[in-house]
Short mmCIF file of C-alpha atoms and ligand atoms in Angstrom, two decimals:
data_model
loop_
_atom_site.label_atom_id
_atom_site.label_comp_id
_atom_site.label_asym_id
_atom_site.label_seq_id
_atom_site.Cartn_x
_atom_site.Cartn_y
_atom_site.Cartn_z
CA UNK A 1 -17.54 2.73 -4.58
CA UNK A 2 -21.15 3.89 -5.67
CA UNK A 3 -20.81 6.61 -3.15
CA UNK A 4 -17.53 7.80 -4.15
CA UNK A 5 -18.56 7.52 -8.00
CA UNK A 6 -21.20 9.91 -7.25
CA UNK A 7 -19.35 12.18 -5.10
CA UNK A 8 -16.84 12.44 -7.68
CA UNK A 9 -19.58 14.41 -10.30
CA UNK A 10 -19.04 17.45 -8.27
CA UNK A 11 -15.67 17.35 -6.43
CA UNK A 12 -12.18 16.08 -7.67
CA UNK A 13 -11.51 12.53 -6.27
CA UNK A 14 -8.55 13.78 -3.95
CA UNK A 15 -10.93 15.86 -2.12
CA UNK A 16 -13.75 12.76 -2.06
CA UNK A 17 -11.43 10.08 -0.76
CA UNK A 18 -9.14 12.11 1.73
CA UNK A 19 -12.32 13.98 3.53
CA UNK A 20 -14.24 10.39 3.81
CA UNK A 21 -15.78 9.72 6.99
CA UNK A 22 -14.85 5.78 6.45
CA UNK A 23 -11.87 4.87 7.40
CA UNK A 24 -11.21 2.44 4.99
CA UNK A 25 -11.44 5.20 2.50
CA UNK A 26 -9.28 7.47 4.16
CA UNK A 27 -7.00 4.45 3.97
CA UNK A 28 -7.29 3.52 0.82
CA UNK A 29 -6.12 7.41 -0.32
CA UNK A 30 -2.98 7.27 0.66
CA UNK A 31 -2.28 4.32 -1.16
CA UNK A 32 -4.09 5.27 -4.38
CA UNK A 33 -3.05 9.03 -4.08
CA UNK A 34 1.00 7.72 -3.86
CA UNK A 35 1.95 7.76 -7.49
CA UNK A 36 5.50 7.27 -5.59
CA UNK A 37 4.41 3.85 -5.12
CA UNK A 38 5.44 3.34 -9.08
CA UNK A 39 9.25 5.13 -8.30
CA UNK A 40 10.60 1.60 -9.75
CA UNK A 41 10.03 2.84 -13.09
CA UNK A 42 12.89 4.96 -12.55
CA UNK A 43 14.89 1.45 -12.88
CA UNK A 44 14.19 1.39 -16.66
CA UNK A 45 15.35 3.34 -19.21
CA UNK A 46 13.36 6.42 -20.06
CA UNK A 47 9.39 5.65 -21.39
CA UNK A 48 10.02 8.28 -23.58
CA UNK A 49 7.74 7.42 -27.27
CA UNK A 50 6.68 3.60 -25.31
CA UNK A 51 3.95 2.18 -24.84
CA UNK A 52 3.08 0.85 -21.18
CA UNK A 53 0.11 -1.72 -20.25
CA UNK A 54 -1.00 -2.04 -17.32
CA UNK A 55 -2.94 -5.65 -15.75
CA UNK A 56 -5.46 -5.33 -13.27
CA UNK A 57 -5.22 -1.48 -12.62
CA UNK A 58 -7.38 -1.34 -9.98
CA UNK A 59 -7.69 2.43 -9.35
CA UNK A 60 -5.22 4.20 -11.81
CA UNK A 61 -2.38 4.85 -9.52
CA UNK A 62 0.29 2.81 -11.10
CA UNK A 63 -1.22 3.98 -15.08
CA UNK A 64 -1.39 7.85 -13.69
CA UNK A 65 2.45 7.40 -12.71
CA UNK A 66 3.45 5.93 -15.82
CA UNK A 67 1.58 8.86 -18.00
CA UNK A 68 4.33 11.63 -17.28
CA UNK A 69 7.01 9.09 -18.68
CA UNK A 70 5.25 6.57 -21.36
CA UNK A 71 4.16 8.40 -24.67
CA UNK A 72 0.63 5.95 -24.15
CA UNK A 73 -0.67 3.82 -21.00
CA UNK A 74 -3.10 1.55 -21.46
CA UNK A 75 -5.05 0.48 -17.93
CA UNK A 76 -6.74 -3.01 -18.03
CA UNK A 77 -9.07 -3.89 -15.35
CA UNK A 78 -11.93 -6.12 -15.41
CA UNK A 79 -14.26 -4.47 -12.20
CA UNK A 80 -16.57 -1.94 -13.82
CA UNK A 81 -16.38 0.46 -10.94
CA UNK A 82 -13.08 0.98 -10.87
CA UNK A 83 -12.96 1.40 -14.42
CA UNK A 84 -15.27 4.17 -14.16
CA UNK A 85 -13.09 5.92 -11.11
CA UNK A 86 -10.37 5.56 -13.22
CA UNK A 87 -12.01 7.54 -16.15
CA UNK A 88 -13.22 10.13 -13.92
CA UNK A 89 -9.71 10.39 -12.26
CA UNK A 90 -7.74 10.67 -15.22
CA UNK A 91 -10.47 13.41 -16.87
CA UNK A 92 -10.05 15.50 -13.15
CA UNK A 93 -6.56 15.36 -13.53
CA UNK A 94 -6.23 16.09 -17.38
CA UNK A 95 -4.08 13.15 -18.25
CA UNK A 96 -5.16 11.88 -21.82
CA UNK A 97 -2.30 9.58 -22.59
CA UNK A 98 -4.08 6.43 -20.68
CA UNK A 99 -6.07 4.66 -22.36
CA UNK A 100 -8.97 2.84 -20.27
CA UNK A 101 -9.88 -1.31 -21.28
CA UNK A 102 -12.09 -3.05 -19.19
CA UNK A 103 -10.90 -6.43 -20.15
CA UNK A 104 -10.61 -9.64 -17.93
CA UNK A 105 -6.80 -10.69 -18.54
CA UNK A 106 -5.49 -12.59 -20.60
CA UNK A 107 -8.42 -12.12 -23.07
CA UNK A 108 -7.21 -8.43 -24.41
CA UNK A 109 -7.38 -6.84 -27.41
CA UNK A 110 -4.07 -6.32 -28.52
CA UNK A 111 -1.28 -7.50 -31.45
CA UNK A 112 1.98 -9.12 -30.56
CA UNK A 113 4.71 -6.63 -29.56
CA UNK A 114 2.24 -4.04 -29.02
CA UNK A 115 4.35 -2.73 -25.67
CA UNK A 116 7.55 -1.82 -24.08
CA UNK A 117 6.28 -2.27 -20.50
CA UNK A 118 3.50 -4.83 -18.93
CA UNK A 119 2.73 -4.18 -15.70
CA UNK A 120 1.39 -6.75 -12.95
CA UNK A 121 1.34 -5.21 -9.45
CA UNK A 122 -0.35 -7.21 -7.03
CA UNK A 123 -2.23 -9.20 -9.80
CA UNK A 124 -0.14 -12.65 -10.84
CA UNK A 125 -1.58 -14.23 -7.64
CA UNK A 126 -5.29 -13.19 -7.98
CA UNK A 127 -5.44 -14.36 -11.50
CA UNK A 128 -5.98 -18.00 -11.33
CA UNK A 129 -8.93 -16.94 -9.07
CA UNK A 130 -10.50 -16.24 -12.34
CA UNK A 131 -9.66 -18.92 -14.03
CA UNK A 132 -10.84 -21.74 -11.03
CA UNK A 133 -10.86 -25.03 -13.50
CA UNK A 134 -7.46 -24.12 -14.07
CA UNK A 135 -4.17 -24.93 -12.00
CA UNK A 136 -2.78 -21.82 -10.58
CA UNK A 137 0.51 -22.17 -11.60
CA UNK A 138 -0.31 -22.92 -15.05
CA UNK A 139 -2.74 -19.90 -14.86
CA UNK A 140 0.53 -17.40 -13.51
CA UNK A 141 3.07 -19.37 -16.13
CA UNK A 142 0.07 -18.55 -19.03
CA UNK A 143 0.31 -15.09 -17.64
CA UNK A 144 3.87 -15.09 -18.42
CA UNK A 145 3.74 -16.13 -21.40
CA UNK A 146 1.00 -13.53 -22.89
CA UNK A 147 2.73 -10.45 -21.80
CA UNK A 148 6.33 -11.90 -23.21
CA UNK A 149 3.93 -11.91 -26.83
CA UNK A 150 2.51 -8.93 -26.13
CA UNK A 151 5.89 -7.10 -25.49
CA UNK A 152 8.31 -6.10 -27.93
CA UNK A 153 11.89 -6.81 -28.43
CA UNK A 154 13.94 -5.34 -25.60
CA UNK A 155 10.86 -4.79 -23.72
CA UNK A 156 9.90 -5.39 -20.02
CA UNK A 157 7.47 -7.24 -17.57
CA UNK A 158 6.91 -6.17 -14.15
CA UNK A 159 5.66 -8.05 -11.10
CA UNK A 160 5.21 -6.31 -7.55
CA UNK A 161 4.20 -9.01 -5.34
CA UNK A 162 4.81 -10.89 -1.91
CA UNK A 163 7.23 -13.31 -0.60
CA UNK A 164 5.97 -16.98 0.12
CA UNK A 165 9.25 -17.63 2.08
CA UNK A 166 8.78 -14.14 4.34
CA UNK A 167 9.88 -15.25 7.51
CA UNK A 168 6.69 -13.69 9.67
CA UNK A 169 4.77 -17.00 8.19
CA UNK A 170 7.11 -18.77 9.64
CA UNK A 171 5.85 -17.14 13.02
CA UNK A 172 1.93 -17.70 11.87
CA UNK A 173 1.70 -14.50 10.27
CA UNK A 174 -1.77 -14.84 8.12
CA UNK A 175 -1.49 -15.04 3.86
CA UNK A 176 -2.28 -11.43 3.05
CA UNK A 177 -4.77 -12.53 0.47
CA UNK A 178 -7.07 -14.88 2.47
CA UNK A 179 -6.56 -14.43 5.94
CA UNK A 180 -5.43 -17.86 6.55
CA UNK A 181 -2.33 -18.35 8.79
CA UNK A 182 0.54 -20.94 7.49
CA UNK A 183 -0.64 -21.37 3.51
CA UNK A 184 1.81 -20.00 1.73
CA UNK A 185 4.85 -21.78 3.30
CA UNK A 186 3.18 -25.55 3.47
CA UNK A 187 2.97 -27.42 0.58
CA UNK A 188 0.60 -26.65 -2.18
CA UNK A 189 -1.28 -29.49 -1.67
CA UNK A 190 -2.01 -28.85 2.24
CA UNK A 191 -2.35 -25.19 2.13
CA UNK A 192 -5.15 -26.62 -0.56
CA UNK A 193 -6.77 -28.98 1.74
CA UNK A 194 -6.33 -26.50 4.68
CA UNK A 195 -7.97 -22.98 2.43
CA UNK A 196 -11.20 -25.68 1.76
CA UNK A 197 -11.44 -26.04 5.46
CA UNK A 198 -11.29 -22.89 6.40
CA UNK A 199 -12.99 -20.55 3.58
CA UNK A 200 -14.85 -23.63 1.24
CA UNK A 201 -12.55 -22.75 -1.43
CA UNK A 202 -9.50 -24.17 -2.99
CA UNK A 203 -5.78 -22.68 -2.03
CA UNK A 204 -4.92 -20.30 -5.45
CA UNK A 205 -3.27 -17.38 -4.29
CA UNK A 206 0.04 -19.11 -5.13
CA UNK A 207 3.43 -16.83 -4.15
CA UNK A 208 6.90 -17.70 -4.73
CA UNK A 209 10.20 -16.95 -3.69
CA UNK A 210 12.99 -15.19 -5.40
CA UNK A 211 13.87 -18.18 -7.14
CA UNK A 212 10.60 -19.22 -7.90
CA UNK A 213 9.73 -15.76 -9.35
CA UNK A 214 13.11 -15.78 -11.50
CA UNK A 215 12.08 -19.21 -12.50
CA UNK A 216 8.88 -18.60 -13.46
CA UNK A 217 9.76 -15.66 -16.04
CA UNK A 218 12.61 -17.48 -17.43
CA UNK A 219 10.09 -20.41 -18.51
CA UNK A 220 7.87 -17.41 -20.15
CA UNK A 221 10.72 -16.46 -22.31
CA UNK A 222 12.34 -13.49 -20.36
CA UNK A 223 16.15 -14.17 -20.32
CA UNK A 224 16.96 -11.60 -18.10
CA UNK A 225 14.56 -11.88 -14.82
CA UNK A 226 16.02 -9.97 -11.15
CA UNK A 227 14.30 -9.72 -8.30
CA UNK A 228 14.82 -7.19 -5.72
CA UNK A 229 13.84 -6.63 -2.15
CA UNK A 230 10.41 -3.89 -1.72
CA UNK A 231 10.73 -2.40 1.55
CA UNK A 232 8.36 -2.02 3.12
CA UNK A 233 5.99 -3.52 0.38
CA UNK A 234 6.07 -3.09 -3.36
CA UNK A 235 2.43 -1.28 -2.74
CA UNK A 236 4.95 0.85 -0.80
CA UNK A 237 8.22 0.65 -1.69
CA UNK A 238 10.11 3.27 -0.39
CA UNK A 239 13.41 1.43 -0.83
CA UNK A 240 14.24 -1.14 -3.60
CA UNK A 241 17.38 -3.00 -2.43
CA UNK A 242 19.33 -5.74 -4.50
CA UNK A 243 18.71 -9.17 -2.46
CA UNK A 244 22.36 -9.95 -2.00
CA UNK A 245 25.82 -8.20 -2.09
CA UNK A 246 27.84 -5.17 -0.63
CA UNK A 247 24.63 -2.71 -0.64
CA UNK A 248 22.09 -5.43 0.87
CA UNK A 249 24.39 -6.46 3.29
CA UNK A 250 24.66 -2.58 4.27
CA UNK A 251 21.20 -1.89 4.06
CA UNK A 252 19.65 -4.67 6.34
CA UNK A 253 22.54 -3.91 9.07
CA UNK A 254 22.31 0.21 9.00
CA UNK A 255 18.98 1.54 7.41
CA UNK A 256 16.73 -1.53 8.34
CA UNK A 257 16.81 -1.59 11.89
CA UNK A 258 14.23 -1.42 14.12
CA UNK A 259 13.41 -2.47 17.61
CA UNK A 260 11.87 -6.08 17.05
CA UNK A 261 10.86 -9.13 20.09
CA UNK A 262 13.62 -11.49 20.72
CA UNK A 263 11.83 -14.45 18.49
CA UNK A 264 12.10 -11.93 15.42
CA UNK A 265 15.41 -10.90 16.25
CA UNK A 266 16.76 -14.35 16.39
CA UNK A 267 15.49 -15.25 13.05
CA UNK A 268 17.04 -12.63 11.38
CA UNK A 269 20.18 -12.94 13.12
CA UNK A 270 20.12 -16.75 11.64
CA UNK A 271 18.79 -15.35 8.12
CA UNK A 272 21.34 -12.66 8.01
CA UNK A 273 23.98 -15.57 8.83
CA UNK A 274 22.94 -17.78 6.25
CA UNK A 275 22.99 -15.29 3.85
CA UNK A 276 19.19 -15.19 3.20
CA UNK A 277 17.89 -12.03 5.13
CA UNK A 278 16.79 -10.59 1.45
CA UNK A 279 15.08 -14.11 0.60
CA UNK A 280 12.96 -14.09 3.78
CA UNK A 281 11.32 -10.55 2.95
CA UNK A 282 7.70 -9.61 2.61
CA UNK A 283 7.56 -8.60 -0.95
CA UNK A 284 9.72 -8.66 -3.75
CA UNK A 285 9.55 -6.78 -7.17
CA UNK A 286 10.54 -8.28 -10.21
CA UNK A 287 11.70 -7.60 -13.44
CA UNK A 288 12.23 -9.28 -16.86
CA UNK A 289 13.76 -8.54 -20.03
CA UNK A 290 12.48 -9.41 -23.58
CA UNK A 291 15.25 -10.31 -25.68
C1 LIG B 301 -4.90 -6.12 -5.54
S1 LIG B 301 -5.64 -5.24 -6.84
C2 LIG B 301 -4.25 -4.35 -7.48
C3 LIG B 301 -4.65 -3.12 -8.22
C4 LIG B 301 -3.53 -2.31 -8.85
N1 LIG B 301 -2.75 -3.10 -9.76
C5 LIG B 301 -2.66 -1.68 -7.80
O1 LIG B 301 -1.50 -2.01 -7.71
O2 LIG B 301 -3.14 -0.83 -7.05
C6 LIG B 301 -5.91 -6.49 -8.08
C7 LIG B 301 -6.69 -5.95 -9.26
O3 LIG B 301 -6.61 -6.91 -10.33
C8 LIG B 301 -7.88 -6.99 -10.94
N2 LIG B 301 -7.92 -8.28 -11.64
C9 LIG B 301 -7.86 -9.50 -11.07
N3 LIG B 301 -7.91 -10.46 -12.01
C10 LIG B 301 -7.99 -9.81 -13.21
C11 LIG B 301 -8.07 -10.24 -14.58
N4 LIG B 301 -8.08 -11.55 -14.91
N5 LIG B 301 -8.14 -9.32 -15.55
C12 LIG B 301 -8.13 -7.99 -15.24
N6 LIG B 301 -8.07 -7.52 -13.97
C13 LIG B 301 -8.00 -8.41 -12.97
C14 LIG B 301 -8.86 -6.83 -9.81
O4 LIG B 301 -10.14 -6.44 -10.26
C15 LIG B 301 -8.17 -5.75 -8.97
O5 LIG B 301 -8.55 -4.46 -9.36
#
């Protein structure tokens, strides 16, 4: 980051990050460069004169999205590097309706009803890492509960995030946050006991499933909460598909088809017959309503 910081005083950060030798970096582009990614705002009604906040922005990509729609974006994020890529980013570019508040969440400095839209995308599960006397889930349900106040009447959370029931962990697939294989389908308990074994720290990446998720902002306050599908991740989501019905059913058997091994095959078949092909994939995005 210290290189890129300083190769972005004389060149615009496109160029920086997309001629990188690393290829991490050159990774990392196309995923910060993909305002795309943020195409689920699209599902709301117009951000026309709202305000948008945005938890743990990381590097800007889901604030710089939101700018063309929301009258104001504010970008939290609580890693003073990226907070300063971010500011140099959004200067390059010209955008001046985001503002930038390096903050560690949930201590902000905001009123009640301050926002129409609160943004967590790939953030719930990192935050009780902050927060390590804590339990997780009372961390995520805190969360919650401080963007509900912070939102206004008839206002929105958002949550892009993975699936703890995705059916690759059922085949050993490793958590995408630790590394560890099997965590985030056993029991909190053991994937606790098993994270201390294998990285010396406790298990607090906690995902949920569809239910879990829905569950989770209904006890913050949102009465409305839907999740939908994020295919082929919500850091990617090219398609947003409803979980169940007429054009899930039609999307898993004629768009989502690829050639998979026998094993994988199987499991869908059995998923698809049980009716829970759209709980068993990787990531989910979810959204709430403030009544
Ligand atoms: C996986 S990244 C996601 C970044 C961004 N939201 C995106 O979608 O590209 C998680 C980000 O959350 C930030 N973060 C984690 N805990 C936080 C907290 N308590 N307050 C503010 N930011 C936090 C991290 O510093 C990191 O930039």
């Amino acid at each position: 980051m210290s290189w890129v910081l300083e190769e972005m005083k004389a060149r615009h950060w496109k160029e920086v990050l997309s001629t990188a030798d690393d290829p991490d970096i050159a990774r990392a582009f196309t995923f910060i460069a993909n305002l795309n990614r943020v195409n689920w705002q699209y599902l709301l009604s117009s951000g026309r004169g709202r305000a948008a906040l945005c938890i743990g922005e990381g590097m800007g990509t889901t604030a710089h999205a939101l700018s063309g729609n929301y009258a104001t974006v504010v970008a939290t994020e609580q890693v003073l590097a990226r907070v300063d890529f971010m500011r140099r980013r959004f200067e390059q570019d010209e955008i001046e309706n985001v503002r930038i508040v390096r903050a560690k969440f949930p201590d902000l400095p905001f009123a009640k009803g301050s926002f129409d839209l609160v943004v967590f995308n790939g953030v719930l599960e990192w935050l009780p890492s902050g927060q390590p006397s804590e339990p997780p889930a009372e961390v995520q349900r805190a969360s919650l509960r401080k963007a509900f106040r912070l939102l206004k009447p008839g206002g929105h959370v958002y949550v892009g995030i993975e699936n703890r029931w995705c059916y690759e962990y059922f085949f050993g697939a490793k958590d995408p946050h630790i590394g560890v294989p099997w965590v985030t389908i056993l029991p909190r308990w053991i994937a606790n006991w098993r994270t201390r074994r294998v990285t010396g720290r406790r298990y607090d990446t906690y995902l949920y499933g569809r239910r879990g998720y829905v569950r989770l902002l209904r006890r913050a306050g949102f009465t409305e909460a839907q999740a939908f599908v994020a295919k082929e991740s919500y850091n990617n989501p090219e398609t947003i598909v409803p979980l169940t019905g007429g054009p899930s059913e039609y999307f898993f058997r004629s768009i989502d088809v690829k050639p998979q091994r026998a094993h994988r095959r199987l499991a869908q078949a059995i998923a698809s017959r049980l009716g829970l092909l759209g709980e068993m994939q990787y990531a989910f995005v979810v959204i709430g309503t403030k009544p």
